[in-house]
Coordinates of C-alpha atoms (C1' of nucleotides) in Angstrom, one line a residue:
Chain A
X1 CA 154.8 104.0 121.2
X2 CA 152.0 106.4 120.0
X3 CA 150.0 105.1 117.2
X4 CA 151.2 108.6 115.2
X5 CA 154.5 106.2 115.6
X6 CA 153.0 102.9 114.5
X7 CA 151.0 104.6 111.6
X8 CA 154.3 106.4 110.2
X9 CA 156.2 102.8 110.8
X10 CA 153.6 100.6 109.0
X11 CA 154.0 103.3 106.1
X12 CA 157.6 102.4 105.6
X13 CA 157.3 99.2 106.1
X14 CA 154.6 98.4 103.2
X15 CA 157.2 100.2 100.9
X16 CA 160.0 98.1 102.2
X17 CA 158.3 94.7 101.5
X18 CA 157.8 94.1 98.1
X19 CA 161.2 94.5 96.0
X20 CA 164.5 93.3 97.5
X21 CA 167.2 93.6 96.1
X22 CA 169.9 90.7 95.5
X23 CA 171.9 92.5 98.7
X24 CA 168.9 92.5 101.0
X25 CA 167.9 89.4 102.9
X26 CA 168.3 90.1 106.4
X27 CA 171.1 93.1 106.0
X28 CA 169.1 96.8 106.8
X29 CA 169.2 100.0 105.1
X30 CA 172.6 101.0 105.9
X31 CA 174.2 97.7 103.5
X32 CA 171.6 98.6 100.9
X33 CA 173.1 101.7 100.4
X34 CA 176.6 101.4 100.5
X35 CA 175.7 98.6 98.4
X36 CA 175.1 100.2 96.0
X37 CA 178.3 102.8 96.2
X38 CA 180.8 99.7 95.9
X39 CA 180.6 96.0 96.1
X40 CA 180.3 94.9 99.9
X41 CA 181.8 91.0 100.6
X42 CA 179.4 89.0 103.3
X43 CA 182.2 89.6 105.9
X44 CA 181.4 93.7 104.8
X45 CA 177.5 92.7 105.3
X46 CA 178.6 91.5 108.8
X47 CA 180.4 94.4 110.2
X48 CA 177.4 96.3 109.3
X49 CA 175.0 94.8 110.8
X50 CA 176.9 94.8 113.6
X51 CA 177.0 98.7 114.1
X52 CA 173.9 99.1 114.8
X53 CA 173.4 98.2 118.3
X54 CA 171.7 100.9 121.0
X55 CA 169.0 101.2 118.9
X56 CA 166.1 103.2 119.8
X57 CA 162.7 104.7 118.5
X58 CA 162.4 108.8 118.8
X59 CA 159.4 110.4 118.2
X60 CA 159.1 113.0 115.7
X61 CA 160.7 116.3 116.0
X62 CA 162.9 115.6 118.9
X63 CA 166.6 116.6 119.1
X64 CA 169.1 114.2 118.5
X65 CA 171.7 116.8 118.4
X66 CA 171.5 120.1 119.8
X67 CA 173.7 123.2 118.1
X68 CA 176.8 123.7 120.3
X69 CA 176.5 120.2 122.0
X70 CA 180.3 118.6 122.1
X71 CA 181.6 116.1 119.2
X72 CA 180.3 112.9 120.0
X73 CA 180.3 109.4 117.8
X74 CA 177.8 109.0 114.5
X75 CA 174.4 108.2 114.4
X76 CA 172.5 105.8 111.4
X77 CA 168.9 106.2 110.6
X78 CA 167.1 102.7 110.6
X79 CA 163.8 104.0 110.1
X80 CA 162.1 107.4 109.4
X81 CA 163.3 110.8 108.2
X82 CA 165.7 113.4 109.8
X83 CA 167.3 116.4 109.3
X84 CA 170.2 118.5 109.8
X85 CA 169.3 122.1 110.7
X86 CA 170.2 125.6 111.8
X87 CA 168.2 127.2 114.4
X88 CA 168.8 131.2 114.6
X89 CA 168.1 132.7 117.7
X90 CA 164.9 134.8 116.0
X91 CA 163.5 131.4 116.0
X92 CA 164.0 130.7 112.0
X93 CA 165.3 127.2 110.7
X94 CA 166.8 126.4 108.1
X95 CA 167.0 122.4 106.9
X96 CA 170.2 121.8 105.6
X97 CA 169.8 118.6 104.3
X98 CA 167.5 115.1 105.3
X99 CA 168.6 112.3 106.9
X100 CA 166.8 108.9 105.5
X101 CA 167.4 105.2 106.1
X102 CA 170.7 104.3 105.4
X103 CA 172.5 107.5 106.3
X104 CA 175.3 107.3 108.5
X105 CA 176.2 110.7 110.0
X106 CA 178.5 112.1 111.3
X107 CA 181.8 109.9 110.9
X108 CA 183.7 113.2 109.6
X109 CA 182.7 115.4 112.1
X110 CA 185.1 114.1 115.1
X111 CA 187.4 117.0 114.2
X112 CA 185.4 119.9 114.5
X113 CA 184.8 121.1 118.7
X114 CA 181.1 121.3 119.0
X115 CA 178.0 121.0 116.3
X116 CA 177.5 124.0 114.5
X117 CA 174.1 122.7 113.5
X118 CA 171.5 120.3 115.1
X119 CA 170.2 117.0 114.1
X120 CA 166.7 116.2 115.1
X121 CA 164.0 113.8 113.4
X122 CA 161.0 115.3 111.6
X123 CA 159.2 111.9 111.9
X124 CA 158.9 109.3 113.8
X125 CA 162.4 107.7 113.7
X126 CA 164.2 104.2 114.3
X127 CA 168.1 105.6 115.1
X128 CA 171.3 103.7 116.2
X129 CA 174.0 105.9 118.2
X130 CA 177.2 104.5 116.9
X131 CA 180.5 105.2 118.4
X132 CA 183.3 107.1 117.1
X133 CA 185.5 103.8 117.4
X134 CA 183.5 101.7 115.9
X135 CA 183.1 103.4 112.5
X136 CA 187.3 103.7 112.2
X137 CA 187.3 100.3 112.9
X138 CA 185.5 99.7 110.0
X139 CA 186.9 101.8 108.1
X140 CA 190.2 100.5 108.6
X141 CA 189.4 96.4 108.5
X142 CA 186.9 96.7 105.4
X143 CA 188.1 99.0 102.6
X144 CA 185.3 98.2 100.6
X145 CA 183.5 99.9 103.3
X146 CA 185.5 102.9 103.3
X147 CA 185.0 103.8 99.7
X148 CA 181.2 103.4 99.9
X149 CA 181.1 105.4 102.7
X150 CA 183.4 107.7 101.0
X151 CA 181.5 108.1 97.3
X152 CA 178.0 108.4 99.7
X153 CA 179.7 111.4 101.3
X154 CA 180.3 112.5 97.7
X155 CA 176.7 112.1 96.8
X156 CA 175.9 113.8 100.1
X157 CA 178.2 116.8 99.2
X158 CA 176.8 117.2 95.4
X159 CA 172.7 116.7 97.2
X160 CA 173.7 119.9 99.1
X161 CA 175.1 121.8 96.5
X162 CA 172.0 121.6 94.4
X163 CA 170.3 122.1 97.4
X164 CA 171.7 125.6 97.8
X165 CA 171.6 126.2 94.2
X166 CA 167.5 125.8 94.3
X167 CA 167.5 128.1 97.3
X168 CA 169.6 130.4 95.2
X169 CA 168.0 130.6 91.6
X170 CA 164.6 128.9 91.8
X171 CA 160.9 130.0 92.7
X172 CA 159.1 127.7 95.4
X173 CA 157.6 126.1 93.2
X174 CA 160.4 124.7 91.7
X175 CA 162.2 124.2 95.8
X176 CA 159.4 122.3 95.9
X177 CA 159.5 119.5 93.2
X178 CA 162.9 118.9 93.0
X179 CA 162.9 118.5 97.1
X180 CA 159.8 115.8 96.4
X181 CA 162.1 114.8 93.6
X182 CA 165.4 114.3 96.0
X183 CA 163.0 112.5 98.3
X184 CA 161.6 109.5 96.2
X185 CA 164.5 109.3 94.2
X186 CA 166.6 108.4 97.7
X187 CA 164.1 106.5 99.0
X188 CA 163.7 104.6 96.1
X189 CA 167.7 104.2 96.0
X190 CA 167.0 101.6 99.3
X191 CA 163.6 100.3 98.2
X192 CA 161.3 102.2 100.7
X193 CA 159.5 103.7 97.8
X194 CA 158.2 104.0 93.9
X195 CA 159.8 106.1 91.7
X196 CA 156.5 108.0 91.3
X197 CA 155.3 107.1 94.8
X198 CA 156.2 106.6 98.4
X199 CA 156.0 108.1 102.2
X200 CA 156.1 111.7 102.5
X201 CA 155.9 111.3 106.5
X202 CA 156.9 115.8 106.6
X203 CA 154.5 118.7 107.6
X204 CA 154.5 121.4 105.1
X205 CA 156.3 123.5 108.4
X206 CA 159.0 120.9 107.4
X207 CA 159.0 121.2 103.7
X208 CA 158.9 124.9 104.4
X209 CA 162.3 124.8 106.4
X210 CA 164.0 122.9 103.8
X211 CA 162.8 125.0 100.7
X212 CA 163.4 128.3 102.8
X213 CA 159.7 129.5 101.9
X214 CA 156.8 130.4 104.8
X215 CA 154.4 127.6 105.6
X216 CA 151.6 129.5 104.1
X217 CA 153.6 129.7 100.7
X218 CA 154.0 126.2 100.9
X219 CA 150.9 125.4 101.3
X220 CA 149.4 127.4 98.3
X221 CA 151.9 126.1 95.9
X222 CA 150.8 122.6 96.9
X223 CA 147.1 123.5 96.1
X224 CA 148.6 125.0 93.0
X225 CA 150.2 121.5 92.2
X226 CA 147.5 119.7 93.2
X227 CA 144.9 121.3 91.1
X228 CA 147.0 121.4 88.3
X229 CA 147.4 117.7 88.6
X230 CA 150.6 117.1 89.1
X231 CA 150.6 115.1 92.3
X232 CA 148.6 113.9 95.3
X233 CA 149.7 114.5 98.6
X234 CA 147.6 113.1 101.3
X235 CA 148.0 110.9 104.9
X236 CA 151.8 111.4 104.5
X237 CA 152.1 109.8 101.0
X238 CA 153.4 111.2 97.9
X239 CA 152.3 110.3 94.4
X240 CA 154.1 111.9 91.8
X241 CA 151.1 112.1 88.8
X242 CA 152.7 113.5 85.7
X243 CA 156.6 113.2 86.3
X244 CA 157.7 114.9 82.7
X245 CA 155.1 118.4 83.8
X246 CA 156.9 118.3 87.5
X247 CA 160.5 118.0 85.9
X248 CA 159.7 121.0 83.6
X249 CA 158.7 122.6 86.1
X250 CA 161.8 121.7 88.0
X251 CA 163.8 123.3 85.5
X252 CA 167.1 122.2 83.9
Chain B
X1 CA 198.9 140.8 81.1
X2 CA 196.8 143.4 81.1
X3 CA 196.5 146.2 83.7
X4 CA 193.2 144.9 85.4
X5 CA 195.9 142.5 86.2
X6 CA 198.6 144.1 87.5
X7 CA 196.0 146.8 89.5
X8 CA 194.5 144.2 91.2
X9 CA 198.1 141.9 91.9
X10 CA 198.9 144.9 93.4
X11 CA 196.5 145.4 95.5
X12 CA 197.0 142.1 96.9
X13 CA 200.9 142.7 97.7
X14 CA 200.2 145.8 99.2
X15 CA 198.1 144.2 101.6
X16 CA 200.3 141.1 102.1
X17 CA 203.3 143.0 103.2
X18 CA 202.7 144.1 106.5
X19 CA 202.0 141.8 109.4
X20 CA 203.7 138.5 108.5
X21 CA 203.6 135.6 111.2
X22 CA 206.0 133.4 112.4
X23 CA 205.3 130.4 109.5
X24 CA 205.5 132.9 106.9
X25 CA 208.9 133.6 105.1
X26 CA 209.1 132.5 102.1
X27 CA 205.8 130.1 102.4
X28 CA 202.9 130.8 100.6
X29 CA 199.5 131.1 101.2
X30 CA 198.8 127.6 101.2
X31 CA 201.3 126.8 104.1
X32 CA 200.0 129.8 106.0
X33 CA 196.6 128.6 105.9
X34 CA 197.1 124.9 107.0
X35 CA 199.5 126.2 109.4
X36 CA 196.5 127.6 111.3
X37 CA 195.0 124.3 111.4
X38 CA 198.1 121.8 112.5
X39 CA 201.5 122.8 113.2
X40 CA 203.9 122.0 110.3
X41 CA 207.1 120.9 110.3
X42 CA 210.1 122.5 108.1
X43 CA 209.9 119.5 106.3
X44 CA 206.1 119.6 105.8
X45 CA 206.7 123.3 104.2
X46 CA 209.0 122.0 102.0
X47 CA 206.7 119.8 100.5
X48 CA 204.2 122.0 100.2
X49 CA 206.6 124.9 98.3
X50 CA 206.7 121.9 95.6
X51 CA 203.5 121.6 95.3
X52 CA 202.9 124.4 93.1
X53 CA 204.6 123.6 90.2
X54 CA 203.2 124.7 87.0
X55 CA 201.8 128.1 87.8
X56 CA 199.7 130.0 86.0
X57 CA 198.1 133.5 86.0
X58 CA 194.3 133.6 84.7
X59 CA 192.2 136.7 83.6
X60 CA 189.1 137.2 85.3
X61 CA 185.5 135.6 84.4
X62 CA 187.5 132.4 83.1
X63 CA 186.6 128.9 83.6
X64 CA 189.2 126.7 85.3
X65 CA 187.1 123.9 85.4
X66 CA 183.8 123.1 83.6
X67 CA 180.8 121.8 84.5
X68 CA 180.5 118.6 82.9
X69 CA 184.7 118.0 82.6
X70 CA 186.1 114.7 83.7
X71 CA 187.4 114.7 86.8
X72 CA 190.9 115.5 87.2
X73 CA 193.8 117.1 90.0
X74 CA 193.2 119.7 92.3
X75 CA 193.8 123.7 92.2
X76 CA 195.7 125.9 94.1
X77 CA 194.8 129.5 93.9
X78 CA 197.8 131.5 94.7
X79 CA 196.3 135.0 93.8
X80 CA 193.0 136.3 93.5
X81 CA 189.6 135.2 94.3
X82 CA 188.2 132.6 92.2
X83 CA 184.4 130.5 93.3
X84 CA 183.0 127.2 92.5
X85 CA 179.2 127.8 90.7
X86 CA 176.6 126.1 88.8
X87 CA 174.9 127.5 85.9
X88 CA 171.5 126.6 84.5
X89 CA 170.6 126.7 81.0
X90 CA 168.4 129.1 81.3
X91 CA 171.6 130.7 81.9
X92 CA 171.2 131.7 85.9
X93 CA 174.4 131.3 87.9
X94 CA 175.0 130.3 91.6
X95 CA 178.3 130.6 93.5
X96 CA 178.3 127.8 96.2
X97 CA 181.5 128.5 97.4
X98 CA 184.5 131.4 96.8
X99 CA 188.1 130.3 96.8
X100 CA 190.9 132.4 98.1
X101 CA 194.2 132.4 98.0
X102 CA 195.8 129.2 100.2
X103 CA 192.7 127.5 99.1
X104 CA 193.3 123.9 97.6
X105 CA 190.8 122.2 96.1
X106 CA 189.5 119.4 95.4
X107 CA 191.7 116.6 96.6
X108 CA 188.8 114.5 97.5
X109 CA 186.5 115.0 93.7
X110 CA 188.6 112.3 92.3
X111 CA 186.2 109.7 92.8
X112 CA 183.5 111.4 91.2
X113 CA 182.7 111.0 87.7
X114 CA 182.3 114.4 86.5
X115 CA 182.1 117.6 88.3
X116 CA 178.7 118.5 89.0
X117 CA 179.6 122.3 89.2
X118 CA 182.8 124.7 87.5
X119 CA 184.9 126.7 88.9
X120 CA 186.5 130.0 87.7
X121 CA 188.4 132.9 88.5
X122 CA 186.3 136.6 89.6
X123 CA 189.6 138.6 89.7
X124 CA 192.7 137.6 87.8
X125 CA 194.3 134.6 89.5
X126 CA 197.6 133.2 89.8
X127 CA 196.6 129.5 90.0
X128 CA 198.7 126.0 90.4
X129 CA 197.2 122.7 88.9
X130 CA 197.8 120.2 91.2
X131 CA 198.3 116.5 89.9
X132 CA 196.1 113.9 91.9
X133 CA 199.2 111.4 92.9
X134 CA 200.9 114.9 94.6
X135 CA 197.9 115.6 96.6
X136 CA 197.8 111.6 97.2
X137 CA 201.2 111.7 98.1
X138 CA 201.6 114.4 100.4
X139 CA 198.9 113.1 102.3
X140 CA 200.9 109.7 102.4
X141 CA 204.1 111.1 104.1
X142 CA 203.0 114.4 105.8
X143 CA 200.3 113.1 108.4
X144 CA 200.2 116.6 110.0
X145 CA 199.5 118.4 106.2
X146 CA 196.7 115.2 106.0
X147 CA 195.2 116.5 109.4
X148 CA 195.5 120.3 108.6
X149 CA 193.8 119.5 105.4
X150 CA 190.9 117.5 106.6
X151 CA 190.2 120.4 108.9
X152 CA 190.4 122.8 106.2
X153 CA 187.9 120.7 104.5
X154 CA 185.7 120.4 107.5
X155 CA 185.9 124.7 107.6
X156 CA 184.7 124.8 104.2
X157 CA 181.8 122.7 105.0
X158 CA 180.6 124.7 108.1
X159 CA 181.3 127.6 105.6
X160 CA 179.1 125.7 103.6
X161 CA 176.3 125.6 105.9
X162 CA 176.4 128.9 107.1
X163 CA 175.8 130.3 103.5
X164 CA 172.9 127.6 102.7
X165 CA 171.2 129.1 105.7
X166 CA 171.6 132.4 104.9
X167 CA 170.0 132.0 101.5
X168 CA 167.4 130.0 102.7
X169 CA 166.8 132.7 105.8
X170 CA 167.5 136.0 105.4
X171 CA 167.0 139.2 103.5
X172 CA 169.4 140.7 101.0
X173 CA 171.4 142.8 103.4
X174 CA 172.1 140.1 105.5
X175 CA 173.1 138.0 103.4
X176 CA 175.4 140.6 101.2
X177 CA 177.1 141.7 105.2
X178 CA 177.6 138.3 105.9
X179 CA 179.3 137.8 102.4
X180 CA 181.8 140.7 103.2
X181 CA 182.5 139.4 106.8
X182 CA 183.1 136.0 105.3
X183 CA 185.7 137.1 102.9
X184 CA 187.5 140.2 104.7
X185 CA 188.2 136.7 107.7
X186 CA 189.0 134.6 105.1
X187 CA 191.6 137.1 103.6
X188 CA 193.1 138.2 107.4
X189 CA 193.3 134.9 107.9
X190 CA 196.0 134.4 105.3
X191 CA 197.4 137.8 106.2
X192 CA 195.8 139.5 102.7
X193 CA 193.5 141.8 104.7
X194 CA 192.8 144.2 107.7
X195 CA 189.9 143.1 109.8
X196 CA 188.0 146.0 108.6
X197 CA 189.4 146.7 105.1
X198 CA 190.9 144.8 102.6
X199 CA 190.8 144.1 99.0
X200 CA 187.1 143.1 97.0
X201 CA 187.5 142.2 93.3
X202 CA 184.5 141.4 92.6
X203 CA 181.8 143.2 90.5
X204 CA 178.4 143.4 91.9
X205 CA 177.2 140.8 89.1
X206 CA 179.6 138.3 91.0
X207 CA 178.1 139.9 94.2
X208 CA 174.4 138.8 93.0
X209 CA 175.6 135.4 92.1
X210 CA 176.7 134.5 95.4
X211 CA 174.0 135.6 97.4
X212 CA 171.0 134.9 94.9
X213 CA 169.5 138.2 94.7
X214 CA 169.5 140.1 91.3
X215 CA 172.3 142.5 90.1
X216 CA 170.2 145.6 90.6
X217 CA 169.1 144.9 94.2
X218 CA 173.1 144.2 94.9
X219 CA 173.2 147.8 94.0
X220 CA 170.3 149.1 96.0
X221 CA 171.5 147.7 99.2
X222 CA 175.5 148.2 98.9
X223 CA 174.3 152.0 98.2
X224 CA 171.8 151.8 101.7
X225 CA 175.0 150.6 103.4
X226 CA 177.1 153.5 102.3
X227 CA 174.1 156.1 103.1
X228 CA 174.0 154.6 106.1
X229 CA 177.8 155.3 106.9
X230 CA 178.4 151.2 107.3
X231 CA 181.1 150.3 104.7
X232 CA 182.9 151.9 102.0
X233 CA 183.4 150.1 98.4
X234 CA 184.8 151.6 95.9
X235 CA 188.2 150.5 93.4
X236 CA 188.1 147.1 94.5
X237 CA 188.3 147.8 98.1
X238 CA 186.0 147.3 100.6
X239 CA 186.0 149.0 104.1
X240 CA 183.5 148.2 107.0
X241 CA 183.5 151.7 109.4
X242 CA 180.8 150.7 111.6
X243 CA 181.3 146.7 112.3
X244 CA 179.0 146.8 115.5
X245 CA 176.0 148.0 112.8
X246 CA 177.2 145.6 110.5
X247 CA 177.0 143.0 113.2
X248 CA 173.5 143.6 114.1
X249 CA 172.2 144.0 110.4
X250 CA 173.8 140.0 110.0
X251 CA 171.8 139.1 112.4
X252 CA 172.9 136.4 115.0
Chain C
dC1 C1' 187.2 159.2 71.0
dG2 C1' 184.6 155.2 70.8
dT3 C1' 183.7 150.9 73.1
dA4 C1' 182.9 147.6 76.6
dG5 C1' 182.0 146.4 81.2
dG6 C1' 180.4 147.9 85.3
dT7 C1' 177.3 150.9 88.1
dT8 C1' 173.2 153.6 88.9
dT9 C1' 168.4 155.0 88.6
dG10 C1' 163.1 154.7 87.9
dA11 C1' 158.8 152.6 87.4
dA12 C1' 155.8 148.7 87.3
dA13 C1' 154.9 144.1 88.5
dG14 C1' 155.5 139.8 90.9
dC15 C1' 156.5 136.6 94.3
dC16 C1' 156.2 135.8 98.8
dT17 C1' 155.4 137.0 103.7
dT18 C1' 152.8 138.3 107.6
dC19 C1' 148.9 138.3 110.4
dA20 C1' 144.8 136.4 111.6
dA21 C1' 141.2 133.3 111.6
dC22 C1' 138.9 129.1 110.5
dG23 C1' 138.5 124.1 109.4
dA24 C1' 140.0 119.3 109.7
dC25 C1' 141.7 115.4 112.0
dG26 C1' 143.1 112.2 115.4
dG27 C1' 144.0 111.3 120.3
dT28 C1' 142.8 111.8 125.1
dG29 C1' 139.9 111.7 128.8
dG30 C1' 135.5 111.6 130.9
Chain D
dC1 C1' 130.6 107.2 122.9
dC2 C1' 131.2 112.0 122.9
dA3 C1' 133.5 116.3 124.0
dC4 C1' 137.7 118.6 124.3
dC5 C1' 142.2 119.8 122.6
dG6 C1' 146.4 120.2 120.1
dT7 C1' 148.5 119.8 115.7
dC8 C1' 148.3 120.4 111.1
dG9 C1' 146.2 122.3 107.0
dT10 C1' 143.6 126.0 104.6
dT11 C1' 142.1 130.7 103.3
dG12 C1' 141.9 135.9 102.7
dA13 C1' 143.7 140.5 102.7
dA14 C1' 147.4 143.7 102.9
dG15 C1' 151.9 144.8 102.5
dG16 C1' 157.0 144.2 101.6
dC17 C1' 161.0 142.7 99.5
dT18 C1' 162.8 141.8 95.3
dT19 C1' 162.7 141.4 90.2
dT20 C1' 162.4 142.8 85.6
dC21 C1' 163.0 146.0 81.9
dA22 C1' 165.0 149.9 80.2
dA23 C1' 167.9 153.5 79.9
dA24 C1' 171.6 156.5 81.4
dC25 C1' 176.0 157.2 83.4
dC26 C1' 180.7 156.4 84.3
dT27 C1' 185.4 154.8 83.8
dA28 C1' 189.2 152.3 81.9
dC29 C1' 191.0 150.9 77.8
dG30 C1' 192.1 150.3 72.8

DNA sequence: CGTAGGTTTGAAAGCCTTCAACGACGGTGG
DNA sequence: CCACCGTCGTTGAAGGCTTTCAAACCTACG
C-alpha cells in the first residue's frame, strides 16, 4: 500500500470514529445506510455483513469497470470515493454520479448486455466484488432489505436528476457548491464526515469531470471561493465556512 | 379541441399507418414498445389494452404532474410528446427526460414522498392515468410484461446517461443532433416515424430546455444545420437529409 | 384585423476554454 | 540527506461559444 493510500485511509477513518450511530457497532457502511432507508432486524445486519467478502484495496483512479465490459455481479464501496463515468473516444469524461461508502452498485444492471459506462475509483478505495447471486438472495430472504435497497436507488435516481439539472441551468460556480454540498451531506448520511466538514480525497481534474467544466475553470472558481471566504479546501479536506453564502450561491 | 390539436393528432396517424409489425393490430403503443423488449403473450396484451382506462387528451404546455404533488399512479402517454423537467424559482427549466408515446411512467415513484420533478405535455397528448394497484398487479400475473418493463426502465436510464454526458460534454450542436436522433429512434421504434423523418412538436423554447442552451442559440444552430443542407424543420416535422454529417457532427 | 405564440436577427457582453508555462508537493532513488 | 520526477495546483493571455437584451417578423387563430 502506498502511503498516498494510508494518508487518504487514515482521513476516513478519523471521520468515522467519533459518532456512531445506534446501528453501528461492528456492522460497515453498507448497514449504515440502508439503515437508514428502512429498519434492518439483526438477522438483516447479518446478511450484510456477510456480502462483503473478496474484499480488496485499489488505488486511485483505476478501473473497476471498463465501458463495454460484459454484465457481471455488483460491487460495494467499503472505503474511499468512486465514480461512474463516460469516456468518449476524444478523450473527454464525464462523471455521472460518485460512488461512496455504503453504495451498492450495480444489482439492476444484470439485464442490460454490456456497461455502457465505466466504474473506476477516484481515490484510493476499499471495494468488495459481490456476486449477482448473492444480492437476489437477499433480496428475496430479507424484505426489509429489499425496500432499503430499493428507496436508496430512489435517492440515487433523484441525486442524478439534480445532477443533470446543475449541468443544465447553473454556472460553475454553482456545479460546484452543490457537488461539495451532495458530498458532505452523503458522507455525513454514514458518519464519515461533518455537516460543514469532512474528506474531499478528489483532484480538481475530478471535480472538473463531474461539474462538466475545464480544470483550469475549476480551479479559478475555487480561488474565487476561497478568497471570498466561503470554504477551505486543502490536503483533501473540505471545510464548508459560511454554509447560508454557499447555499445562495447554490441557488433554489 | 382546438386545431393545434387535431394538426398535430394527425400528423401522428399519418405516420403510424404504414409499416405495422406483427404485435401490432389493435395494440397500442405501449404493447408495441414492451413487445420489443420480451415477447408477450395474447394474454399479456390483453391486459395491457385494459390498462388504459380513463383516457384523456391534454393541450400542450400543461402540467400532468407537479413538482411538489404527492405521489400517486403512473401515466401512459398514448399521443404526443410529453417530458419530465424541473424548474427553479428563478424560473429556469430543465427537461431530464421526454416521454413518447408507449412510454409508462412511473411505476416505481410510489415510494417516494413527493415528486422531485413535474411532468407535462409539449404537444397535445392523449394520456391514461394509471392507478398504482394496476401497475402493481400486472406486474403480479404477467412476469413477461414485469421483465419487458424493467428493461424499459433500464433503457431509460442508459438514455439517461447518455443525455447527462452530453450536457456535461459537448457543444450546442451536438447536443441539439443528438436530441433529434434520440427522438426520430424513439418514435420508429413504436412505428410513429421514418428513420430519417418524422414528426417534432416541439417549439425551439422546448428545444432549449432539453439541451440547456438558451432559446436564441437553439435558433442559431437549427438555422447552421439547414444552411448546411443537414436537416429540414419546418411544420412540426423534422427531416435529417445528410445522417452521415449528422453522425459526425454528434460526435462518437 | 388584431393578438399571441413562435421564430429570427443584431450587437454587446460574459462565461468559459484552450494553450502554455510555472510553482508546489511528496515519493523515489542514489 | 539530497536530487530528481511525476502529479497536482496555479496563473496569464487570447479567443470562442453562448447568453442577454431588444426588436422585428411571421403565422395561426379568434
Amino acid at each position: 500500500m502506498t502511503s498516498l493510500q494510508s494518508r487518504l485511509q487514515s482521513q476516513f477513518d478519523i471521520a468515522l470514529r467519533p459518532p456512531l450511530g445506534p446501528l453501528d457497532g461492528m456492522a460497515g457502511p453498507l448497514a449504515r445506510r440502508l439503515g437508514a432507508h428502512a429498519p434492518l432486524s439483526s438477522d438483516d445486519l447479518a446478511a450484510l455483513s456477510h456480502l462483503a467478502i473478496r474484499e480488496a484495496m485499489i488505488t486511485a483512479h483505476t478501473d473497476l469497470v471498463r465501458q463495454g465490459d460484459a454484465a457481471e455481479g455488483a460491487f460495494l464501496i467499503l472505503e474511499g470515493i468512486a465514480c461512474r463515468y463516460v469516456q468518449r473516444a476524444s478523450g473527454a469524461r464525464q462523471i455521472l454520479a460518485l460512488l461512496l461508502p455504503g453504495d451498492l452498485c450495480d444489482p439492476d444492471l444484470a439485464h442490460l448486455e454490456r456497461w455502457d459506462h465505466g466504474i473506476a475509483t477516484l481515490s484510493p478505495c476499499r471495494v468488495a466484488r459481490v456476486p449477482q447471486a448473492a444480492v437476489e438472495d437477499l433480496i428475496a430472504h430479507h424484505p426489509a432489505v429489499a425496500l432499503a435497497l430499493r428507496r436508496s436507488k430512489l435517492e440515487a435516481e433523484a441525486r442524478s436528476r439534480s445532477w443533470l439539472t446543475a449541468l443544465g441551468i447553473g454556472l460553475a460556480v454553482e456545479r460546484l457548491v452543490r457537488l461539495f454540498f451532495e458530498i458532505l451531506d452523503r458522507l455525513h448520511a454514514v458518519g464519515l464526515a461533518d455537516r460543514n466538514e469532512g474528506p474531499l480525497p478528489l483532484t480538481q481534474v475530478d471535480l472538473a469531470e463531474c461539474i462538466g467544466i475545464s480544470t483550469v475553470h475549476v480551479n479559478r472558481v475555487l480561488q474565487e471561493l476561497r478568497r471570498a471566504g466561503l470554504l477551505e479546501l486543502k490536503g483533501g479536506r473540505l471545510r464548508l465556512l459560511d454554509r447560508a453564502s454557499l447555499e445562495a450561491v447554490a441557488g433554489e
